[in-house]
Amino acid sequence: MTTRIEYEDADRRSATGWKIAAAALLGAAAAVGLGIYLARDQMRRHRRELFSPHPLRRLAALGYLKSHPSVDDLPLLRDYLAWEERTLLRKRATAVLESLESVLASDEVLESGDPH
C-alpha cells in the first residue's frame, strides 16, 4: 500500500516532468519563430542593399538575388538596371537578370511538362 507522502512525491515528480517538457516545447517554438523572423529580415535587407550607396553591398545583393531566384525579383532588377550608373555592376545585373529569366523559364517548362 502507498502512503500519502509517497503518493505526493510521485505526483510532484510527474508534474515536474510535464513542466520541463512544456518549457522545452515552448523554447523550441520560440527558436523556430526567431529563425523565421531572422530569415525574413535577412531577405528584406539583401533586397534593400541593391540600391545601397556602397557598390560592394550592391554587388553582394546581386549575388544573393542570383542564388535565390524569384519571379518578384525580375521587376526589381529591371528597375536597378535603369538606376545603376557603374558599368561593371550593370553588366553583373544584366547577367543576373538573364540567369533568373532562364532559371524561371526552365522551372515553368518543368512544371507544365510542355517545352512550348
Short mmCIF file of C-alpha atoms in Angstrom, two decimals:
data_model
loop_
_atom_site.label_atom_id
_atom_site.label_comp_id
_atom_site.label_asym_id
_atom_site.label_seq_id
_atom_site.Cartn_x
_atom_site.Cartn_y
_atom_site.Cartn_z
CA MET A 1 0.00 0.00 0.00
CA THR A 2 1.23 3.51 -0.88
CA THR A 3 1.44 6.11 1.80
CA ARG A 4 0.20 9.61 1.29
CA ILE A 5 3.74 11.03 1.30
CA GLU A 6 4.93 8.55 -1.34
CA TYR A 7 1.91 9.37 -3.49
CA GLU A 8 2.53 13.13 -3.23
CA ASP A 9 6.23 12.69 -4.10
CA ALA A 10 5.33 10.65 -7.21
CA ASP A 11 2.73 13.25 -8.22
CA ARG A 12 5.24 16.07 -7.75
CA ARG A 13 7.84 14.27 -9.93
CA SER A 14 5.34 13.72 -12.73
CA ALA A 15 4.25 17.38 -12.58
CA THR A 16 7.91 18.45 -12.79
CA GLY A 17 8.37 16.25 -15.86
CA TRP A 18 5.41 17.89 -17.59
CA LYS A 19 6.73 21.34 -16.73
CA ILE A 20 10.13 20.51 -18.21
CA ALA A 21 8.52 19.11 -21.38
CA ALA A 22 6.29 22.18 -21.74
CA ALA A 23 9.26 24.53 -21.24
CA ALA A 24 11.29 22.62 -23.84
CA LEU A 25 8.41 22.77 -26.31
CA LEU A 26 7.94 26.49 -25.69
CA GLY A 27 11.67 27.07 -26.16
CA ALA A 28 11.69 25.15 -29.44
CA ALA A 29 8.69 27.13 -30.71
CA ALA A 30 10.40 30.39 -29.77
CA ALA A 31 13.59 29.31 -31.57
CA VAL A 32 11.63 28.45 -34.74
CA GLY A 33 9.80 31.78 -34.59
CA LEU A 34 13.06 33.68 -34.14
CA GLY A 35 14.62 31.77 -37.05
CA ILE A 36 11.73 32.67 -39.35
CA TYR A 37 11.90 36.31 -38.30
CA LEU A 38 15.67 36.49 -38.91
CA ALA A 39 15.37 34.80 -42.31
CA ARG A 40 12.71 37.28 -43.46
CA ASP A 41 14.76 40.20 -42.12
CA GLN A 42 17.84 38.96 -43.98
CA MET A 43 15.88 38.70 -47.23
CA ARG A 44 14.50 42.23 -46.85
CA ARG A 45 17.95 43.56 -46.04
CA HIS A 46 19.50 41.98 -49.15
CA ARG A 47 16.78 43.41 -51.39
CA ARG A 48 17.22 46.84 -49.78
CA GLU A 49 21.02 46.73 -50.24
CA LEU A 50 20.52 46.54 -54.01
CA PHE A 51 20.09 50.33 -54.02
CA SER A 52 22.75 51.00 -51.38
CA PRO A 53 25.20 53.88 -51.91
CA HIS A 54 28.01 51.34 -51.39
CA PRO A 55 28.97 49.42 -54.57
CA LEU A 56 30.17 46.33 -52.68
CA ARG A 57 26.82 46.00 -50.95
CA ARG A 58 25.08 46.27 -54.30
CA LEU A 59 27.37 43.56 -55.69
CA ALA A 60 26.59 41.33 -52.70
CA ALA A 61 22.86 41.93 -53.18
CA LEU A 62 23.16 40.89 -56.83
CA GLY A 63 24.90 37.69 -55.76
CA TYR A 64 22.14 36.98 -53.28
CA LEU A 65 19.41 37.57 -55.87
CA LYS A 66 21.15 35.21 -58.29
CA SER A 67 21.36 32.45 -55.73
CA HIS A 68 17.71 32.88 -54.65
CA PRO A 69 15.70 33.19 -57.89
CA SER A 70 12.20 34.60 -57.58
CA VAL A 71 9.68 35.99 -60.02
CA ASP A 72 9.29 39.01 -57.71
CA ASP A 73 12.92 39.97 -58.36
CA LEU A 74 12.56 40.45 -62.12
CA PRO A 75 10.96 43.93 -61.99
CA LEU A 76 13.31 44.86 -59.15
CA LEU A 77 16.34 44.00 -61.28
CA ARG A 78 14.93 45.91 -64.24
CA ASP A 79 14.49 48.98 -62.03
CA TYR A 80 18.01 48.51 -60.74
CA LEU A 81 19.41 48.37 -64.28
CA ALA A 82 17.74 51.68 -65.08
CA TRP A 83 19.16 53.18 -61.87
CA GLU A 84 22.73 51.79 -61.79
CA GLU A 85 25.45 54.04 -63.22
CA ARG A 86 28.51 51.78 -62.84
CA THR A 87 29.25 49.73 -65.95
CA LEU A 88 30.62 46.74 -64.06
CA LEU A 89 27.57 46.49 -61.82
CA ARG A 90 25.21 46.99 -64.79
CA LYS A 91 26.89 44.09 -66.60
CA ARG A 92 26.63 41.93 -63.50
CA ALA A 93 22.95 42.86 -63.05
CA THR A 94 22.26 42.05 -66.71
CA ALA A 95 23.87 38.63 -66.27
CA VAL A 96 21.87 38.01 -63.09
CA LEU A 97 18.64 39.08 -64.81
CA GLU A 98 19.29 36.76 -67.76
CA SER A 99 20.17 33.93 -65.39
CA LEU A 100 16.98 34.44 -63.37
CA GLU A 101 14.87 34.56 -66.52
CA SER A 102 16.36 31.32 -67.81
CA VAL A 103 16.02 29.55 -64.45
CA LEU A 104 12.43 30.68 -64.03
CA ALA A 105 11.60 29.78 -67.65
CA SER A 106 13.05 26.28 -67.20
CA ASP A 107 11.06 25.89 -63.97
CA GLU A 108 7.87 26.79 -65.89
CA VAL A 109 8.67 24.17 -68.54
CA LEU A 110 9.27 21.54 -65.86
CA GLU A 111 6.02 22.39 -64.07
CA SER A 112 3.89 22.44 -67.22
CA GLY A 113 5.62 19.49 -68.86
CA ASP A 114 5.32 21.24 -72.24
CA PRO A 115 8.52 22.71 -73.76
CA HIS A 116 6.48 25.11 -75.98
#
